[in-house]
Short mmCIF file of the C-alpha atoms (twelve columns), coordinates in Angstrom:
data_MODEL
# 
_entry.id   MODEL 
# 
loop_
_atom_site.group_PDB 
_atom_site.id 
_atom_site.type_symbol 
_atom_site.label_atom_id 
_atom_site.label_alt_id 
_atom_site.label_comp_id 
_atom_site.label_asym_id 
_atom_site.label_seq_id 
_atom_site.Cartn_x 
_atom_site.Cartn_y 
_atom_site.Cartn_z 
_atom_site.pdbx_PDB_model_num 
ATOM 1   C CA . MET A 1   -16.605 -52.663 -85.938 1 
ATOM 2   C CA . ALA A 2   -18.704 -53.051 -82.984 1 
ATOM 3   C CA . ASP A 3   -15.576 -53.770 -81.123 1 
ATOM 4   C CA . ASN A 4   -14.041 -50.583 -82.276 1 
ATOM 5   C CA . ALA A 5   -17.138 -48.716 -81.383 1 
ATOM 6   C CA . ASP A 6   -17.149 -50.320 -77.953 1 
ATOM 7   C CA . LEU A 7   -13.546 -49.525 -77.619 1 
ATOM 8   C CA . LEU A 8   -14.071 -46.013 -78.727 1 
ATOM 9   C CA . ALA A 9   -16.988 -45.698 -76.348 1 
ATOM 10  C CA . LEU A 10  -14.921 -47.190 -73.608 1 
ATOM 11  C CA . LEU A 11  -12.042 -44.837 -74.462 1 
ATOM 12  C CA . ALA A 12  -14.497 -41.928 -74.564 1 
ATOM 13  C CA . GLU A 13  -15.904 -42.998 -71.237 1 
ATOM 14  C CA . MET A 14  -12.403 -43.479 -69.788 1 
ATOM 15  C CA . LYS A 15  -11.449 -40.061 -71.161 1 
ATOM 16  C CA . LYS A 16  -14.490 -38.576 -69.551 1 
ATOM 17  C CA . SER A 17  -13.781 -40.347 -66.323 1 
ATOM 18  C CA . MET A 18  -10.219 -39.193 -66.440 1 
ATOM 19  C CA . GLU A 19  -11.237 -35.636 -67.185 1 
ATOM 20  C CA . LYS A 20  -13.761 -35.799 -64.397 1 
ATOM 21  C CA . GLY A 21  -11.029 -37.240 -62.115 1 
ATOM 22  C CA . GLN A 22  -8.648  -34.492 -63.213 1 
ATOM 23  C CA . GLU A 23  -11.315 -31.886 -62.656 1 
ATOM 24  C CA . GLU A 24  -11.970 -33.335 -59.130 1 
ATOM 25  C CA . MET A 25  -8.319  -33.436 -58.462 1 
ATOM 26  C CA . LYS A 26  -7.962  -29.842 -59.764 1 
ATOM 27  C CA . ASP A 27  -10.825 -28.828 -57.502 1 
ATOM 28  C CA . ARG A 28  -9.315  -30.636 -54.530 1 
ATOM 29  C CA . MET A 29  -5.878  -29.044 -55.230 1 
ATOM 30  C CA . GLU A 30  -7.504  -25.608 -55.429 1 
ATOM 31  C CA . LYS A 31  -9.411  -26.264 -52.249 1 
ATOM 32  C CA . GLY A 32  -6.224  -27.587 -50.613 1 
ATOM 33  C CA . GLN A 33  -4.355  -24.565 -51.797 1 
ATOM 34  C CA . GLU A 34  -7.145  -22.234 -50.488 1 
ATOM 35  C CA . GLU A 35  -6.999  -24.105 -47.188 1 
ATOM 36  C CA . MET A 36  -3.265  -23.763 -47.144 1 
ATOM 37  C CA . ARG A 37  -3.636  -19.939 -47.849 1 
ATOM 38  C CA . LYS A 38  -6.274  -19.711 -45.091 1 
ATOM 39  C CA . GLY A 39  -3.997  -21.671 -42.765 1 
ATOM 40  C CA . GLN A 40  -0.984  -19.435 -43.661 1 
ATOM 41  C CA . GLU A 41  -3.228  -16.322 -43.087 1 
ATOM 42  C CA . GLU A 42  -4.294  -17.720 -39.767 1 
ATOM 43  C CA . MET A 43  -0.668  -18.392 -38.857 1 
ATOM 44  C CA . ARG A 44  0.270   -14.896 -39.871 1 
ATOM 45  C CA . LYS A 45  -2.579  -13.537 -37.794 1 
ATOM 46  C CA . GLY A 46  -1.615  -15.762 -34.895 1 
ATOM 47  C CA . GLN A 47  2.067   -14.685 -35.170 1 
ATOM 48  C CA . GLU A 48  0.934   -11.035 -35.350 1 
ATOM 49  C CA . GLU A 49  -1.255  -11.502 -32.343 1 
ATOM 50  C CA . MET A 50  1.517   -13.293 -30.430 1 
ATOM 51  C CA . LYS A 51  3.973   -10.512 -31.499 1 
ATOM 52  C CA . ASN A 52  1.558   -7.930  -30.227 1 
ATOM 53  C CA . GLN A 53  1.034   -9.813  -26.956 1 
ATOM 54  C CA . ILE A 54  4.817   -10.138 -26.464 1 
ATOM 55  C CA . GLN A 55  5.347   -6.504  -27.330 1 
ATOM 56  C CA . SER A 56  2.583   -5.502  -24.969 1 
ATOM 57  C CA . HIS A 57  4.042   -7.748  -22.206 1 
ATOM 58  C CA . VAL A 58  7.533   -6.360  -22.838 1 
ATOM 59  C CA . GLU A 59  6.292   -2.766  -22.786 1 
ATOM 60  C CA . SER A 60  4.441   -3.502  -19.559 1 
ATOM 61  C CA . LYS A 61  7.507   -5.002  -17.987 1 
ATOM 62  C CA . VAL A 62  9.656   -2.095  -19.281 1 
ATOM 63  C CA . GLY A 63  7.174   0.275   -17.705 1 
ATOM 64  C CA . GLU A 64  7.310   -1.578  -14.366 1 
ATOM 65  C CA . ILE A 65  11.137  -1.528  -14.483 1 
ATOM 66  C CA . LYS A 66  11.167  2.170   -15.325 1 
ATOM 67  C CA . ASP A 67  8.818   2.881   -12.390 1 
ATOM 68  C CA . HIS A 68  10.966  0.813   -10.168 1 
ATOM 69  C CA . VAL A 69  14.197  2.498   -11.280 1 
ATOM 70  C CA . ASN A 70  12.576  5.921   -10.892 1 
ATOM 71  C CA . SER A 71  11.422  5.107   -7.383  1 
ATOM 72  C CA . CYS A 72  14.972  3.885   -6.534  1 
ATOM 73  C CA . ILE A 73  16.434  7.087   -8.025  1 
ATOM 74  C CA . GLU A 74  13.987  9.157   -5.848  1 
ATOM 75  C CA . LYS A 75  14.928  7.162   -2.787  1 
ATOM 76  C CA . ILE A 76  18.656  7.717   -3.489  1 
ATOM 77  C CA . GLU A 77  18.095  11.389  -4.108  1 
ATOM 78  C CA . GLU A 78  16.300  11.621  -0.733  1 
ATOM 79  C CA . ASP A 79  19.091  9.769   0.937   1 
ATOM 80  C CA . VAL A 80  21.667  12.100  -0.681  1 
ATOM 81  C CA . GLN A 81  19.727  15.124  0.527   1 
ATOM 82  C CA . SER A 82  19.460  13.615  4.038   1 
ATOM 83  C CA . VAL A 83  23.197  12.870  4.050   1 
ATOM 84  C CA . LYS A 84  23.899  16.465  2.885   1 
ATOM 85  C CA . ARG A 85  21.793  17.805  5.712   1 
ATOM 86  C CA . GLU A 86  23.536  15.647  8.240   1 
ATOM 87  C CA . ILE A 87  26.979  16.780  6.832   1 
ATOM 88  C CA . GLY A 88  25.815  20.381  7.151   1 
ATOM 89  C CA . GLU A 89  24.713  19.741  10.768  1 
ATOM 90  C CA . VAL A 90  27.976  17.993  11.645  1 
ATOM 91  C CA . LYS A 91  29.982  20.717  9.921   1 
ATOM 92  C CA . GLY A 92  28.132  23.397  11.963  1 
ATOM 93  C CA . GLU A 93  28.673  21.436  15.122  1 
ATOM 94  C CA . VAL A 94  32.371  20.914  14.367  1 
ATOM 95  C CA . GLU A 95  32.714  24.741  13.703  1 
ATOM 96  C CA . ARG A 96  30.946  25.519  17.019  1 
ATOM 97  C CA . LYS A 97  33.244  23.116  18.857  1 
ATOM 98  C CA . ILE A 98  36.306  24.597  17.201  1 
ATOM 99  C CA . GLU A 99  35.239  28.072  18.273  1 
ATOM 100 C CA . GLU A 100 34.535  26.789  21.764  1 
ATOM 101 C CA . VAL A 101 37.989  25.237  22.002  1 
ATOM 102 C CA . GLU A 102 39.606  28.351  20.509  1 
ATOM 103 C CA . ASP A 103 37.834  30.465  23.127  1 
ATOM 104 C CA . LYS A 104 38.914  28.162  25.938  1 
ATOM 105 C CA . VAL A 105 42.522  28.121  24.644  1 
ATOM 106 C CA . GLN A 106 42.569  31.884  24.378  1 
ATOM 107 C CA . GLY A 107 41.154  32.118  27.897  1 
ATOM 108 C CA . LYS A 108 43.859  29.750  29.226  1 
ATOM 109 C CA . ILE A 109 46.549  31.692  27.355  1 
ATOM 110 C CA . GLU A 110 45.359  34.929  28.933  1 
ATOM 111 C CA . GLU A 111 45.111  33.263  32.378  1 
ATOM 112 C CA . VAL A 112 48.666  31.893  32.087  1 
ATOM 113 C CA . GLU A 113 49.926  35.255  30.864  1 
ATOM 114 C CA . ASP A 114 48.298  36.921  33.909  1 
ATOM 115 C CA . LYS A 115 49.874  34.291  36.238  1 
ATOM 116 C CA . VAL A 116 53.291  34.712  34.609  1 
ATOM 117 C CA . GLN A 117 53.014  38.535  34.854  1 
ATOM 118 C CA . GLY A 118 52.065  38.209  38.496  1 
ATOM 119 C CA . LYS A 119 55.049  35.891  39.214  1 
ATOM 120 C CA . ILE A 120 57.410  38.294  37.324  1 
ATOM 121 C CA . GLU A 121 56.204  41.095  39.611  1 
ATOM 122 C CA . GLU A 122 56.544  38.891  42.670  1 
ATOM 123 C CA . VAL A 123 60.099  37.902  41.643  1 
ATOM 124 C CA . LYS A 124 60.947  41.473  40.936  1 
ATOM 125 C CA . GLU A 125 59.699  42.582  44.339  1 
ATOM 126 C CA . LYS A 126 61.702  39.809  46.068  1 
ATOM 127 C CA . VAL A 127 64.743  40.660  44.058  1 
ATOM 128 C CA . GLN A 128 64.364  44.338  45.133  1 
ATOM 129 C CA . VAL A 129 63.980  43.270  48.705  1 
ATOM 130 C CA . LYS A 130 67.125  41.083  48.467  1 
ATOM 131 C CA . ILE A 131 69.046  43.904  46.845  1 
ATOM 132 C CA . GLY A 132 67.887  46.257  49.552  1 
ATOM 133 C CA . ASP A 133 69.020  43.682  52.204  1 
ATOM 134 C CA . LEU A 134 72.351  43.236  50.529  1 
ATOM 135 C CA . GLU A 135 72.850  47.009  50.262  1 
ATOM 136 C CA . LYS A 136 72.038  47.406  53.891  1 
ATOM 137 C CA . ARG A 137 74.418  44.680  54.883  1 
ATOM 138 C CA . LEU A 138 77.119  46.038  52.683  1 
ATOM 139 C CA . SER A 139 76.664  49.469  54.250  1 
ATOM 140 C CA . GLU A 140 76.801  47.901  57.761  1 
ATOM 141 C CA . LEU A 141 80.008  46.131  56.825  1 
ATOM 142 C CA . GLU A 142 81.491  49.294  55.519  1 
ATOM 143 C CA . ASP A 143 80.574  51.241  58.650  1 
ATOM 144 C CA . ARG A 144 82.262  48.735  60.948  1 
ATOM 145 C CA . PRO A 145 85.788  49.575  62.027  1 
ATOM 146 C CA . ILE A 146 88.473  47.349  60.624  1 
ATOM 147 C CA . ASN A 147 90.995  46.122  63.236  1 
ATOM 148 C CA . PHE A 148 93.732  45.102  60.925  1 
ATOM 149 C CA . PRO A 149 95.842  47.117  58.593  1 
ATOM 150 C CA . ALA A 150 94.437  47.705  55.143  1 
ATOM 151 C CA . ASN A 151 96.212  45.688  52.433  1 
ATOM 152 C CA . PRO A 152 95.858  47.593  49.078  1 
ATOM 153 C CA . ASP A 153 95.720  44.223  47.294  1 
ATOM 154 C CA . LEU A 154 92.537  43.246  49.207  1 
ATOM 155 C CA . THR A 155 90.626  46.453  48.873  1 
ATOM 156 C CA . TYR A 156 88.072  46.879  46.140  1 
ATOM 157 C CA . SER A 157 85.738  49.564  44.916  1 
ATOM 158 C CA . ARG A 158 82.102  49.104  45.653  1 
ATOM 159 C CA . PRO A 159 80.060  48.099  42.609  1 
ATOM 160 C CA . THR A 160 76.840  49.872  41.931  1 
ATOM 161 C CA . VAL A 161 73.604  47.918  41.749  1 
ATOM 162 C CA . LYS A 162 70.933  49.151  39.376  1 
ATOM 163 C CA . SER A 163 67.236  48.887  40.218  1 
ATOM 164 C CA . LEU A 164 65.238  46.462  38.044  1 
ATOM 165 C CA . ILE A 165 62.118  48.586  38.340  1 
# 
């Protein structure tokens, strides 16, 4: 029976040792799970921190881009205003030049009209002088004696000339 008792004692000791080993294993597993939880929590915190840093960086870059875009828009608006001013100046200058040319053309038209009117008067005077000369000559011819017999087929009546004035 001593063998049995030894065996039982050995079994009891083995059981105790196994229970102790299981307890240690259980403790280690719990510690490992706790460490895993802590590690996961640290990872979550790290991810959250990284997410916040990325978001902050993105917001910063977006702000810089917005500022740059706004400054570009302001520059473009200034350029547009400048071009509008230049267009207004050029338009005013073109209108002044058009008025200038119209005035010059009107002056030339009046000058040409005056010259043409003067020439018309000159020509009228010359025509009147020529008519006067022709009438005088015709009168002289009529007053001259004719030395040959009058042929009724060759005679004509004197036309009347009207004055142009």
